[in-house]
Amino acid sequence: MANIIAVQLLSFLTTLSVFFPSTTTTTTIAKPDGLTVKLTHRDSPDSPFYQPNLTTSQRTQKLILQSKARALHRQQHFNSNAVRPKVDYQGHSVYMAQVSIGTFTSRPNSSISYFLSMDSGSDLMWTQCDTCRSPGHHCFPQRQPLFPSLRSSSYRKLVCNRHPLCYPRSCIGDFCSYSKRYADESTSVGFLASETFTFDSDSARKEVVPNIVFGCGFDQTLRGDYGQEGNFAGILGLGWGPHFLVKQLGSRAGGRFSYCLQTTTNPDGQNTLRFGSDIPYRPGLKSTDLQQYSGVLALGDGYYVSLLDISIAGSRLRIPPEYFAKRPPRGGTLIDSGCAFSAIVTPAYEILERELVNYFSRLGGFSRIRPQKFFDLYYKRSRRQGYSNLPNLTFHLGGADLVVQPQGAFYMIEGKDYFCLAMIPFDGATLIGSYQQTNQRFIYDLNAKKLFFGQEDCSRNA
Ligand SMILES: *[C@@H]1O[C@H](CO)[C@@H](O)[C@H](O)[C@H]1NC(C)=O
Ligand SMILES: *[C@@H]1O[C@H](CO)[C@@H](O)[C@H](O)[C@H]1NC(C)=O
Ligand SMILES: *[C@@H]1O[C@H](CO)[C@@H](O)[C@H](O)[C@H]1NC(C)=O
């Protein structure tokens, strides 16, 4: 752990002076199959986005804004009638993946470590290459070193039309290029290249995977709230297109990836993204079908499920099915690990809120207070009471129920004497966010097009 932080610091400091890559000192042995990638929460002290001076309230407010922005970006795009190039889902996730890229001969087998935003709405992984400094090109401000592709001995540009991951009719000169435009108008243009990636699986283990195709961006624009602070270095796409790591890893991933998130408001917790045989075996998981709309719409490659109804403490709300029945682009339900708090399509949210009010008044002893600046539904509560006697909520998905324990349904802000329903109403799609996904094992099986899940204490084996 300490080593990894030191390496990060080193790479920040060295951007100022002459290029000098950080080194990985551990001997690197690639396992024959499986892969584990460390995830860092935006608000973790390890994260480049960490703002030590923010209070918990301020952090929460930022996460709510993030959830709204995420839902909204999707919607703005949907509502536009203009013909546009393929637009991927807005990228600024609450989770970042730690990856090291390249091979630099200045030190044996050294690479540069990056935090890439994990995006379940697009499939390509990219970072800014230092060629964005050339005249006529653009880089957005970045504190981590721009990737010096030409100095890496393992960097190979893909030759036009020869590689299966080359986009059709997208070449610059003899080499395959890409052009990504995100829903918030951020863009990245560059070359597709293959590189050696080193993943910090945990503090002791590093795994080296050669020949991963990624985007080496030479022309970028970045919009959005925190992009301008220099903390953003690119995207690790988690959506199910051909460039997604799961596809590229082939039999090593077996078409599967998994995570088990610790609570979003405990950003110190370790989280990991696991592939193939690194996914722990869990008997008795439930499953629902994953739906893919990326072929139909220009909205990226998110993971859609069918949401049929919601329950409070096991009683169904009987939400009219038409509230959830709209398909993308006007609706649909996404499992979105990159979104902090769930956004629920407004008429369904209104029923949920009204029925919770009824539930608490039947139970007695709850006093509702006026909404504070974050969510809509608030009740008084002393810290001592914690989450006791709060109900669980169930998302009834096609074929399986996703039960959210009170700790994932409601939110208590440190130092305040209330709790609130940790979801926001939204006119459009429903996003099941990471707060509602905590302490639940999720396994995405892209071959079977199924999402498996079941409750788990994620602090034990994330
Ligand atoms: C954060 O707080 C410390 C100590 O109070 C102060 O020195 C520093 O300038 C603050 N940083 C920001 C970004 O406000
Ligand atoms: C560098 O990588 C090569 C190939 O993976 C390996 O054989 C060699 O032992 C590594 N050297 C060091 C110093 O880690
Ligand atoms: C959800 O709450 C209901 C009512 O309290 C309870 O019967 C049920 O066992 C709970 N489900 C889970 C999975 O905790």
XYZ file of C-alpha atoms and ligand atoms in Angstrom:
504
model
C 0.000 0.000 0.000
C 2.614 2.500 1.137
C 4.688 1.599 -1.876
C 1.893 2.293 -4.274
C 1.228 5.695 -2.769
C 4.905 6.527 -2.919
C 4.968 5.569 -6.570
C 1.964 7.826 -7.216
C 3.570 10.745 -5.473
C 6.732 10.221 -7.397
C 4.869 10.375 -10.666
C 3.089 13.590 -9.668
C 6.297 15.263 -8.643
C 8.240 14.216 -11.680
C 5.781 15.754 -14.123
C 7.247 19.078 -13.155
C 10.757 18.177 -14.118
C 12.305 15.925 -16.693
C 10.354 12.802 -17.429
C 11.338 10.033 -15.069
C 8.984 7.099 -14.822
C 7.856 5.551 -11.602
C 9.078 2.035 -11.105
C 7.408 -1.135 -10.141
C 9.702 -3.073 -7.893
C 7.726 -6.253 -7.411
C 8.603 -9.167 -9.634
C 5.843 -9.542 -12.133
C 4.329 -12.892 -12.879
C 1.196 -13.091 -14.985
C -1.238 -15.705 -13.771
C -2.511 -17.964 -16.538
C -6.058 -16.762 -16.025
C -8.120 -14.322 -14.035
C -7.230 -10.729 -13.335
C -7.882 -8.294 -10.523
C -7.845 -4.515 -10.839
C -7.844 -2.250 -7.833
C -10.652 0.319 -7.697
C -10.334 3.599 -5.875
C -13.298 5.690 -4.821
C -13.178 9.320 -5.947
C -13.228 10.497 -2.334
C -10.640 8.070 -0.993
C -7.444 9.616 0.394
C -5.588 7.519 -2.236
C -7.529 9.157 -5.032
C -6.158 12.049 -7.056
C -9.603 13.653 -6.652
C -9.384 13.596 -2.870
C -10.223 16.960 -1.330
C -9.167 16.733 2.315
C -10.921 19.935 3.342
C -14.431 18.891 2.390
C -16.876 17.933 5.121
C -18.936 14.768 4.770
C -21.921 16.948 3.876
C -20.024 18.656 1.105
C -18.808 15.298 -0.238
C -22.370 13.966 -0.191
C -23.622 16.976 -2.044
C -20.981 16.460 -4.715
C -21.989 12.812 -5.075
C -25.630 13.823 -5.516
C -24.684 16.359 -8.146
C -22.644 13.653 -9.813
C -25.662 11.313 -9.870
C -27.882 14.031 -11.324
C -25.314 15.003 -13.919
C -24.901 11.409 -14.933
C -28.620 10.868 -15.378
C -29.007 14.223 -17.081
C -26.208 13.787 -19.567
C -27.837 10.641 -20.721
C -31.158 12.401 -21.058
C -29.914 15.467 -22.856
C -28.513 13.244 -25.456
C -31.721 11.244 -25.741
C -33.829 14.326 -26.156
C -31.750 15.700 -28.928
C -33.089 15.098 -32.390
C -29.880 16.183 -34.022
C -27.911 13.565 -35.861
C -24.632 13.159 -34.033
C -21.734 10.782 -34.134
C -21.765 7.954 -31.638
C -21.860 9.476 -28.198
C -20.721 7.502 -25.208
C -22.081 7.741 -21.754
C -20.610 10.488 -19.593
C -17.434 9.193 -18.114
C -16.835 10.646 -14.689
C -17.510 7.696 -12.502
C -17.301 7.559 -8.723
C -14.779 4.728 -9.114
C -11.376 4.794 -10.718
C -9.284 1.847 -11.797
C -5.567 1.847 -11.077
C -3.531 0.660 -14.038
C 0.107 0.991 -15.076
C 0.944 1.392 -18.719
C 4.021 0.774 -20.822
C 7.584 -0.479 -20.467
C 10.318 2.054 -19.985
C 13.895 1.041 -20.318
C 15.222 3.811 -18.125
C 14.543 1.336 -15.315
C 13.934 -2.382 -15.816
C 10.295 -3.066 -16.638
C 9.030 0.178 -15.256
C 5.650 1.598 -16.188
C 3.574 4.654 -15.338
C 0.630 4.349 -13.031
C -2.700 6.043 -13.831
C -6.106 6.437 -12.299
C -8.662 5.964 -15.055
C -12.325 6.707 -14.565
C -14.364 3.501 -14.763
C -17.163 3.942 -17.273
C -19.824 1.310 -17.803
C -21.219 3.177 -20.816
C -18.281 2.777 -23.209
C -15.812 0.019 -23.972
C -12.517 1.659 -24.906
C -9.737 2.376 -22.439
C -7.746 5.512 -23.271
C -5.364 7.989 -21.780
C -3.715 11.186 -22.953
C -0.462 10.635 -24.807
C 2.206 13.303 -24.785
C 1.703 13.762 -28.541
C -1.266 15.948 -27.546
C 1.355 18.618 -26.876
C 2.240 18.845 -30.581
C 1.150 21.954 -32.433
C -2.501 21.939 -33.457
C -3.445 19.303 -30.876
C -4.928 19.690 -27.417
C -4.466 18.146 -24.001
C -6.597 18.883 -21.002
C -4.665 19.705 -17.830
C -3.340 16.549 -16.195
C -1.131 16.198 -13.158
C -0.071 12.630 -13.858
C 2.535 12.473 -16.624
C 1.110 12.405 -20.134
C 1.848 8.953 -21.482
C 5.135 9.133 -23.446
C 4.174 6.448 -25.947
C 7.286 6.723 -28.094
C 9.567 5.950 -25.164
C 7.723 2.777 -24.226
C 9.337 -0.307 -25.733
C 6.067 -2.258 -25.655
C 3.964 0.385 -27.468
C 2.747 -0.655 -30.960
C 0.300 1.330 -33.053
C -2.253 -0.891 -34.793
C -1.737 -1.054 -38.537
C -4.740 0.066 -40.513
C -7.410 -2.560 -41.199
C -5.212 -5.467 -40.128
C -6.250 -5.719 -36.521
C -9.740 -6.935 -35.550
C -10.060 -4.046 -33.079
C -9.378 -1.401 -35.710
C -12.562 0.645 -36.246
C -13.737 0.248 -39.839
C -12.721 3.144 -42.078
C -10.992 4.903 -39.221
C -7.326 5.323 -39.995
C -4.830 8.134 -39.996
C -2.124 7.346 -42.496
C -1.299 3.690 -42.014
C -2.570 3.451 -38.474
C -5.881 2.764 -36.770
C -7.422 5.753 -35.075
C -10.378 6.367 -32.803
C -12.582 9.311 -32.031
C -14.685 9.310 -28.872
C -17.268 11.878 -28.055
C -19.019 11.685 -24.699
C -22.479 12.933 -23.881
C -21.096 15.988 -22.076
C -19.213 16.972 -25.241
C -15.857 15.790 -23.918
C -13.827 14.260 -26.713
C -10.723 12.188 -27.269
C -9.103 11.480 -30.613
C -6.013 9.380 -31.065
C -4.378 6.197 -32.261
C -5.323 2.700 -31.264
C -2.273 0.900 -29.976
C -1.349 -2.226 -28.122
C 0.582 -1.972 -24.890
C 1.643 -3.875 -21.832
C -0.548 -3.147 -18.839
C 0.397 -3.842 -15.261
C -2.434 -4.125 -12.780
C -2.011 -3.525 -9.074
C -4.149 -6.383 -7.945
C -3.440 -5.832 -4.291
C -0.573 -4.432 -2.316
C 1.590 -7.490 -2.916
C 0.667 -8.669 -6.381
C 1.087 -7.086 -9.782
C -0.082 -8.723 -12.947
C 1.393 -7.969 -16.325
C -0.808 -8.355 -19.378
C 0.788 -7.680 -22.763
C -0.938 -6.587 -25.981
C -3.954 -4.769 -24.640
C -5.475 -2.413 -27.169
C -6.093 1.081 -25.836
C -6.495 4.610 -27.124
C -3.457 6.868 -27.102
C -5.166 10.259 -27.242
C -3.488 13.118 -29.034
C -6.389 15.566 -29.123
C -8.692 16.006 -26.155
C -11.280 18.343 -24.752
C -12.725 17.813 -21.318
C -15.911 19.340 -19.949
C -17.594 18.847 -16.638
C -17.072 19.789 -13.064
C -13.798 18.409 -11.903
C -11.977 17.824 -15.109
C -10.122 21.067 -15.011
C -8.254 20.314 -11.798
C -5.806 18.038 -13.543
C -6.875 14.853 -11.817
C -8.431 13.078 -14.722
C -6.201 10.945 -16.959
C -8.631 8.967 -19.116
C -11.226 6.231 -19.074
C -11.376 2.526 -18.505
C -14.464 1.455 -20.411
C -16.503 -1.227 -18.682
C -19.244 -1.401 -21.301
C -19.608 -4.509 -23.393
C -18.145 -3.536 -26.749
C -15.253 -5.320 -28.480
C -12.557 -3.187 -26.846
C -13.657 -3.928 -23.307
C -10.995 -5.728 -21.271
C -13.299 -8.695 -20.756
C -13.308 -9.262 -24.511
C -9.619 -8.580 -24.914
C -8.668 -10.944 -22.123
C -10.463 -13.751 -23.973
C -10.369 -17.046 -22.073
C -8.523 -15.342 -19.238
C -11.751 -13.515 -18.344
C -14.169 -16.102 -19.719
C -16.607 -13.283 -20.525
C -17.078 -12.445 -16.856
C -16.323 -9.600 -14.479
C -17.385 -8.911 -10.935
C -17.292 -6.463 -8.059
C -18.602 -6.206 -4.531
C -18.670 -2.585 -3.387
C -18.174 -1.416 0.140
C -20.263 1.512 1.171
C -19.696 4.603 -0.971
C -19.482 6.764 2.083
C -16.626 4.693 3.457
C -14.206 5.620 0.715
C -11.276 4.046 2.550
C -12.629 0.587 1.838
C -10.759 -1.457 -0.758
C -12.722 -2.384 -3.826
C -11.671 -4.502 -6.756
C -12.799 -5.373 -10.229
C -12.257 -9.074 -10.877
C -12.154 -11.003 -14.106
C -12.416 -14.712 -14.941
C -11.143 -17.133 -12.341
C -10.281 -14.317 -9.916
C -14.026 -14.011 -9.325
C -14.821 -15.837 -6.099
C -17.225 -18.733 -6.296
C -20.565 -17.898 -4.705
C -23.255 -20.541 -4.673
C -26.931 -19.672 -4.907
C -26.723 -16.305 -6.644
C -29.848 -14.984 -8.298
C -29.804 -13.878 -11.908
C -31.542 -11.517 -14.280
C -31.127 -10.954 -18.003
C -28.852 -8.196 -19.224
C -30.146 -6.264 -22.182
C -27.936 -4.572 -24.682
C -29.107 -1.564 -26.650
C -25.836 -0.324 -27.995
C -26.525 -1.660 -31.468
C -29.774 0.256 -31.643
C -28.885 3.593 -30.139
C -25.985 5.919 -29.913
C -25.891 5.828 -26.160
C -23.021 3.618 -25.253
C -22.885 0.161 -23.938
C -24.487 0.260 -20.504
C -25.996 -2.715 -18.725
C -29.778 -2.648 -18.879
C -32.046 -4.829 -16.770
C -35.816 -4.962 -16.571
C -37.277 -3.401 -13.430
C -40.848 -4.473 -12.732
C -41.726 -3.147 -9.296
C -40.324 -2.016 -5.927
C -41.148 -3.309 -2.434
C -40.850 -1.754 0.997
C -40.132 -4.358 3.700
C -41.423 -7.090 1.457
C -44.684 -5.403 0.388
C -45.026 -4.597 -3.232
C -45.879 -1.051 -4.231
C -47.605 -2.213 -7.417
C -46.068 0.563 -9.450
C -47.873 0.649 -12.811
C -45.630 -1.298 -15.169
C -45.775 1.439 -17.796
C -43.636 3.675 -15.560
C -40.709 1.362 -16.097
C -41.724 0.037 -19.477
C -40.254 2.792 -21.603
C -37.284 1.553 -23.473
C -34.166 3.487 -24.249
C -33.787 6.217 -25.351
C -36.728 7.468 -23.244
C -36.370 5.133 -20.314
C -34.982 1.802 -19.280
C -33.169 0.718 -16.127
C -29.400 0.585 -15.898
C -27.168 -1.019 -13.332
C -24.644 1.784 -13.105
C -21.719 1.352 -10.733
C -20.365 4.727 -11.812
C -23.400 6.623 -10.514
C -23.323 7.364 -6.774
C -27.034 7.338 -5.811
C -29.934 5.778 -7.691
C -32.043 7.993 -9.909
C -35.619 6.676 -10.143
C -38.029 7.631 -12.902
C -40.168 10.374 -11.319
C -43.699 8.849 -11.198
C -42.266 5.659 -9.661
C -40.156 7.681 -7.227
C -43.274 9.577 -6.139
C -45.064 6.324 -5.330
C -42.014 5.054 -3.439
C -41.798 8.251 -1.415
C -45.538 8.352 -0.660
C -45.571 4.696 0.413
C -42.540 5.186 2.637
C -44.323 8.075 4.336
C -47.307 5.754 4.903
C -45.027 2.984 6.111
C -43.310 5.190 8.686
C -46.577 6.701 9.892
C -48.081 3.215 10.360
C -44.989 2.137 12.255
C -45.129 5.274 14.442
C -42.371 7.143 16.202
C -40.966 8.771 13.052
C -41.107 12.494 12.512
C -40.656 13.838 9.055
C -38.599 16.996 8.644
C -38.359 19.392 5.760
C -35.967 18.436 2.988
C -32.364 19.505 3.497
C -30.197 20.341 0.569
C -29.548 16.795 -0.597
C -32.438 14.409 -1.058
C -36.246 14.806 -0.857
C -37.420 12.616 2.036
C -36.053 13.234 5.549
C -36.827 11.937 9.036
C -35.442 12.795 12.418
C -33.190 10.184 13.963
C -30.528 10.052 16.623
C -27.156 8.521 15.814
C -27.767 6.026 18.589
C -30.717 4.544 16.706
C -28.603 3.963 13.613
C -30.406 1.992 10.911
C -32.487 0.011 13.405
C -36.142 -0.594 12.406
C -35.694 0.925 8.936
C -37.139 -1.273 6.156
C -35.274 -2.970 3.352
C -36.261 -2.089 -0.222
C -36.487 -4.542 -3.087
C -36.016 -3.868 -6.776
C -38.011 -6.600 -8.504
C -35.998 -7.359 -11.606
C -37.003 -9.818 -14.302
C -36.534 -13.232 -12.667
C -34.810 -12.053 -9.471
C -35.208 -9.673 -6.560
C -32.432 -7.265 -5.659
C -32.898 -6.634 -1.938
C -31.291 -3.446 -0.676
C -30.671 -3.444 3.064
C -31.540 -0.260 5.022
C -27.840 0.741 4.958
C -28.022 0.934 1.156
C -31.494 2.459 0.921
C -31.189 5.253 3.470
C -28.447 7.665 4.247
C -27.273 9.247 7.465
C -24.856 12.101 7.323
C -22.192 12.162 9.975
C -23.000 14.637 12.719
C -26.635 15.172 11.653
C -29.707 13.898 13.460
C -31.694 12.678 10.508
C -31.821 10.022 7.833
C -33.012 10.330 4.270
C -34.033 8.164 1.358
C -30.805 8.000 -0.658
C -32.364 8.240 -4.116
C -33.346 11.048 -6.420
C -36.334 11.394 -8.758
C -35.462 11.746 -12.383
C -37.426 12.227 -15.584
C -36.077 9.557 -17.857
C -34.055 6.446 -17.297
C -33.723 4.718 -13.925
C -30.132 4.244 -12.754
C -29.411 1.819 -9.938
C -26.356 3.471 -8.455
C -23.406 2.205 -6.448
C -24.763 3.224 -3.023
C -27.711 0.875 -3.582
C -25.341 -1.813 -4.880
C -23.154 -1.995 -1.781
C -22.616 -5.253 0.073
C -23.853 -7.223 -2.868
C -21.749 -9.464 -5.123
C -22.381 -8.708 -8.799
C -21.120 -10.985 -11.534
C -21.674 -9.861 -15.115
C -21.651 -12.808 -17.492
C -21.475 -11.314 -20.955
C -21.577 -14.652 -22.761
C -24.765 -15.719 -21.036
C -26.027 -12.081 -20.984
C -26.898 -12.495 -17.326
C -26.260 -10.500 -14.201
C -25.774 -12.692 -11.120
C -26.025 -11.179 -7.667
C -26.451 -11.913 -3.992
C -25.847 -10.263 -0.644
C -22.326 -10.365 0.697
C -20.250 -8.535 3.284
C -17.946 -6.798 0.847
C -15.460 -5.791 3.509
C -14.412 -9.448 3.762
C -13.418 -10.173 0.209
C -13.975 -7.255 -2.129
C -7.085 22.882 3.350
O -6.852 23.153 4.719
C -5.503 23.407 5.042
C -5.378 23.523 6.553
O -6.494 24.160 7.109
C -5.043 24.681 4.316
O -3.704 24.949 4.598
C -5.208 24.459 2.804
O -4.910 25.628 2.104
C -6.628 24.041 2.471
N -6.672 23.654 1.072
C -7.634 24.021 0.240
C -7.539 23.513 -1.130
O -8.545 24.764 0.591
C 11.189 -7.796 -17.116
O 10.200 -8.485 -17.879
C 10.664 -9.663 -18.507
C 9.529 -10.183 -19.385
O 8.305 -10.186 -18.671
C 11.117 -10.664 -17.448
O 11.593 -11.836 -18.047
C 12.205 -10.017 -16.590
O 12.557 -10.890 -15.540
C 11.719 -8.680 -16.019
N 12.806 -8.022 -15.297
C 12.671 -7.515 -14.090
C 13.886 -6.860 -13.530
O 11.627 -7.555 -13.442
C -36.703 -7.591 4.050
O -37.634 -7.154 5.013
C -38.705 -8.054 5.262
C -39.673 -7.402 6.230
O -38.971 -6.885 7.341
C -38.162 -9.356 5.812
O -39.193 -10.297 5.997
C -37.145 -9.918 4.833
O -36.555 -11.065 5.387
C -36.076 -8.897 4.493
N -35.265 -9.465 3.429
C -33.942 -9.548 3.513
C -33.273 -10.231 2.401
O -33.307 -9.094 4.449
